[in-house]
């Protein structure tokens, strides 16, 4: 059986290695491995979410909620928007991006991604016959090259993906820039990825009331501590949301992910502490990494930071391997388009884990 041509041409998406693999390969204890590579919440999920999952297990023989009204109301309240402006999906924010593509992309359309940025936009949209066009982040000034966006727009442009804070640079895009791009391109969907907005304490959600061509992506995998439950959501004008609901799978949230999400949004103390501890960890890591000779770290508004390691004498792959041997997982960014072989990304951990990472990092570099 022959696959579609685009499937034949695509490479598989390769996630990072698991703790089990690393423990086995380097003769380490799984519980001693410190993960700084996946931008997760290291403090675990909300206790209220865990209790709700425990109580719901007895009902997993039944289909989950299909309309999600109760959860939609909580998301709308948390986000400060109307329920009609919310769509929720399973598989994290990735399902939301996939539904966007299925709703609005025709074969031959183009979409713009400034490099470096989150690579999964391209992976998903190419499946529907769309062509990526690359704009750029100015790494020297650590900001979006706005002119490269405008210079990439053609009559085939259907979407522009703008991640803010951007992954992997940690950079925010100014609201005025987003408004300028959206205002000058009313027939192009401006997709603003706010997966990490809580850490930046900045959101562009008000723009969905001003522009009917802005869509905001968010996830419960970061601050909200539910990466393993795979829940994402989107915010946009009523018309966009209604179109997407025609395409979205009906039962994409499990019963367990539904109750976990519902009770996390209702645990405001947990959310506040997750943000507070995340920002503290980020600041500690930035301060300590900045002191190490040979490392050049970007200031970040997210829960991760990008580091240039060229002056250490290591490539990113070499340094990542040496750290892995000692039980530290960082993200080798060599595979990120727009970056060369000298960049790694680290994400927040508990302060105890942060201190151990810094100690081992110094040891490896010495």
Coordinates of N, CA, C and O in Angstrom, one line a residue, residues 26-94:
X26 N 23.2 4.6 30.6 CA 24.3 5.1 31.3 C 24.4 4.6 32.8 O 25.1 5.2 33.6
X27 N 23.7 3.5 33.0 CA 23.7 2.9 34.3 C 23.4 3.8 35.5 O 24.1 3.9 36.5
X28 N 22.3 4.5 35.3 CA 21.8 5.5 36.3 C 20.5 5.1 36.9 O 19.8 4.2 36.4
X29 N 20.2 5.6 38.1 CA 18.9 5.4 38.7 C 17.9 6.4 38.1 O 18.2 7.6 38.0
X30 N 16.8 5.9 37.6 CA 15.8 6.8 37.0 C 15.5 8.0 37.9 O 15.3 9.1 37.4
X31 N 15.3 7.7 39.2 CA 14.9 8.8 40.1 C 16.0 9.8 40.3 O 15.7 10.9 40.9
X32 N 17.2 9.6 39.9 CA 18.3 10.5 40.1 C 18.4 11.4 38.9 O 19.2 12.4 38.9
X33 N 17.7 11.1 37.8 CA 17.9 11.9 36.6 C 17.1 13.2 36.7 O 16.0 13.2 37.1
X34 N 17.7 14.3 36.3 CA 17.1 15.6 36.3 C 16.7 16.1 34.9 O 17.6 16.1 34.0
X35 N 15.4 16.4 34.7 CA 15.0 16.7 33.3 C 14.9 18.2 33.2 O 14.1 18.9 33.8
X36 N 15.8 18.8 32.3 CA 15.7 20.2 32.0 C 15.5 20.4 30.5 O 15.8 21.4 29.9
X37 N 14.9 19.4 29.9 CA 14.8 19.4 28.4 C 13.4 19.5 27.8 O 13.3 19.7 26.6
X38 N 12.4 19.4 28.7 CA 11.0 19.4 28.1 C 10.1 20.5 28.5 O 8.9 20.4 28.3
X39 N 10.5 21.4 29.2 CA 9.7 22.6 29.6 C 8.5 22.2 30.5 O 7.4 22.8 30.3
X40 N 8.7 21.3 31.3 CA 7.5 20.8 32.1 C 7.5 21.5 33.5 O 8.4 22.3 33.9
X41 N 6.4 21.3 34.2 CA 6.2 21.8 35.6 C 6.8 20.7 36.5 O 6.3 19.6 36.6
X42 N 8.0 21.0 37.2 CA 8.7 20.0 38.0 C 8.0 19.7 39.3 O 8.4 18.8 40.0
X43 N 7.0 20.5 39.7 CA 6.4 20.4 41.0 C 5.2 19.5 41.1 O 4.5 19.3 42.1
X44 N 4.9 18.9 39.9 CA 3.7 18.0 39.9 C 2.4 18.7 39.7 O 2.3 19.9 39.7
X45 N 1.3 17.9 39.5 CA 0.0 18.4 39.3 C -0.7 18.9 40.5 O -0.2 18.7 41.6
X46 N -1.8 19.6 40.3 CA -2.6 20.0 41.4 C -3.1 18.8 42.3 O -3.6 17.8 41.7
X47 N -3.1 18.9 43.6 CA -3.6 17.9 44.4 C -5.1 17.7 44.1 O -5.6 16.5 44.2
X48 N -5.8 18.7 43.8 CA -7.2 18.6 43.5 C -7.5 17.8 42.2 O -8.4 17.1 42.1
X49 N -6.6 18.0 41.3 CA -6.6 17.2 40.0 C -6.4 15.8 40.3 O -7.1 14.9 39.7
X50 N -5.4 15.5 41.1 CA -5.1 14.1 41.4 C -6.2 13.4 42.1 O -6.6 12.2 41.8
X51 N -6.9 14.1 43.0 CA -8.0 13.5 43.8 C -9.2 13.3 42.8 O -9.8 12.2 42.8
X52 N -9.4 14.2 41.9 CA -10.5 14.1 40.9 C -10.2 12.9 40.0 O -11.2 12.1 39.7
X53 N -9.0 12.7 39.6 CA -8.7 11.5 38.7 C -8.9 10.2 39.5 O -9.5 9.3 38.9
X54 N -8.5 10.2 40.7 CA -8.7 9.0 41.6 C -10.2 8.7 41.7 O -10.6 7.5 41.5
X55 N -11.0 9.7 41.9 CA -12.5 9.5 42.0 C -13.2 9.1 40.7 O -14.2 8.4 40.7
X56 N -12.6 9.5 39.6 CA -13.2 9.3 38.3 C -12.8 7.9 37.7 O -13.5 7.5 36.7
X57 N -11.8 7.3 38.2 CA -11.3 6.0 37.5 C -12.4 5.0 37.4 O -12.5 4.3 36.4
X58 N -13.3 5.0 38.3 CA -14.4 4.0 38.3 C -15.4 4.2 37.1 O -16.2 3.3 36.8
X59 N -15.3 5.3 36.5 CA -16.2 5.6 35.4 C -15.6 5.6 34.0 O -16.2 6.0 33.0
X60 N -14.4 5.0 33.9 CA -13.7 5.1 32.6 C -14.3 4.0 31.6 O -13.9 4.0 30.4
X61 N -15.3 3.3 32.0 CA -16.0 2.4 31.1 C -17.1 3.2 30.3 O -17.7 2.7 29.4
X62 N -17.3 4.5 30.7 CA -18.2 5.3 30.0 C -17.5 6.4 29.1 O -16.4 6.8 29.4
X63 N -18.2 6.8 28.0 CA -17.6 7.8 27.2 C -17.5 9.1 27.9 O -18.2 9.4 28.8
X64 N -16.5 9.9 27.5 CA -16.3 11.2 28.2 C -17.3 12.2 27.8 O -18.1 12.0 26.9
X65 N -17.2 13.4 28.4 CA -18.0 14.5 28.0 C -17.7 14.9 26.6 O -16.6 14.8 26.1
X66 N -18.7 15.3 25.8 CA -18.5 15.6 24.4 C -18.5 17.2 24.2 O -17.7 17.7 23.5
X67 N -19.4 17.9 24.9 CA -19.6 19.3 24.7 C -18.7 20.1 25.7 O -18.4 21.3 25.4
X68 N -18.3 19.6 26.8 CA -17.3 20.2 27.7 C -17.7 21.5 28.2 O -16.9 22.4 28.5
X69 N -19.0 21.7 28.4 CA -19.5 23.1 28.8 C -18.9 23.5 30.1 O -18.6 24.7 30.2
X70 N -18.8 22.6 31.0 CA -18.3 23.0 32.4 C -16.9 23.5 32.3 O -16.5 24.5 32.9
X71 N -16.1 22.7 31.5 CA -14.7 23.0 31.4 C -14.5 24.3 30.6 O -13.6 25.1 30.9
X72 N -15.3 24.4 29.5 CA -15.2 25.7 28.7 C -15.5 26.9 29.5 O -14.8 27.9 29.4
X73 N -16.4 26.8 30.4 CA -16.8 27.9 31.3 C -15.6 28.3 32.2 O -15.3 29.5 32.5
X74 N -14.9 27.3 32.7 CA -13.7 27.5 33.6 C -12.5 28.1 32.8 O -11.9 29.0 33.3
X75 N -12.3 27.6 31.6 CA -11.3 28.2 30.7 C -11.6 29.7 30.4 O -10.7 30.5 30.4
X76 N -12.9 29.9 30.1 CA -13.3 31.3 29.7 C -13.1 32.2 30.9 O -12.6 33.4 30.8
X77 N -13.4 31.8 32.1 CA -13.2 32.5 33.3 C -11.7 32.8 33.6 O -11.3 33.9 33.9
X78 N -10.9 31.8 33.5 CA -9.5 31.9 33.7 C -8.8 32.8 32.7 O -7.9 33.6 33.0
X79 N -9.4 32.8 31.4 CA -8.8 33.6 30.3 C -9.4 35.0 30.2 O -8.8 35.8 29.5
X80 N -10.5 35.2 30.8 CA -11.1 36.5 30.7 C -11.8 36.7 29.4 O -11.7 37.9 28.8
X81 N -12.4 35.7 28.8 CA -13.1 35.8 27.5 C -14.5 35.1 27.7 O -14.8 34.6 28.7
X82 N -15.2 35.1 26.6 CA -16.5 34.5 26.6 C -16.4 33.0 26.2 O -15.5 32.6 25.5
X83 N -17.3 32.2 26.7 CA -17.3 30.8 26.4 C -17.3 30.5 25.0 O -16.7 29.5 24.5
X84 N -18.0 31.3 24.2 CA -18.1 31.1 22.7 C -16.8 31.4 22.0 O -16.7 31.1 20.8
X85 N -15.8 31.9 22.8 CA -14.5 32.2 22.2 C -13.5 31.2 22.6 O -12.3 31.4 22.4
X86 N -13.9 30.0 23.1 CA -13.0 29.0 23.6 C -13.2 27.7 22.8 O -14.4 27.3 22.6
X87 N -12.1 27.0 22.5 CA -12.2 25.6 22.0 C -11.1 24.8 22.8 O -10.0 25.3 23.1
X88 N -11.5 23.6 23.2 CA -10.6 22.8 24.0 C -10.3 21.5 23.2 O -11.2 20.9 22.6
X89 N -9.0 21.0 23.3 CA -8.7 19.8 22.6 C -7.8 18.9 23.4 O -7.1 19.4 24.3
X90 N -7.7 17.6 23.1 CA -6.8 16.7 23.7 C -5.5 16.8 22.9 O -5.3 17.5 22.0
X91 N -4.5 16.0 23.3 CA -3.2 16.0 22.7 C -2.5 17.3 22.9 O -1.8 17.8 21.9
X92 N -2.7 18.0 24.0 CA -2.1 19.3 24.2 C -2.6 20.3 23.2 O -3.6 20.2 22.6
X93 N -1.7 21.3 23.0 CA -2.0 22.4 22.0 C -1.9 21.8 20.6 O -2.4 22.4 19.6
X94 N -1.3 20.6 20.4 CA -1.0 20.1 19.1 C -2.4 19.8 18.4 O -2.5 19.9 17.2

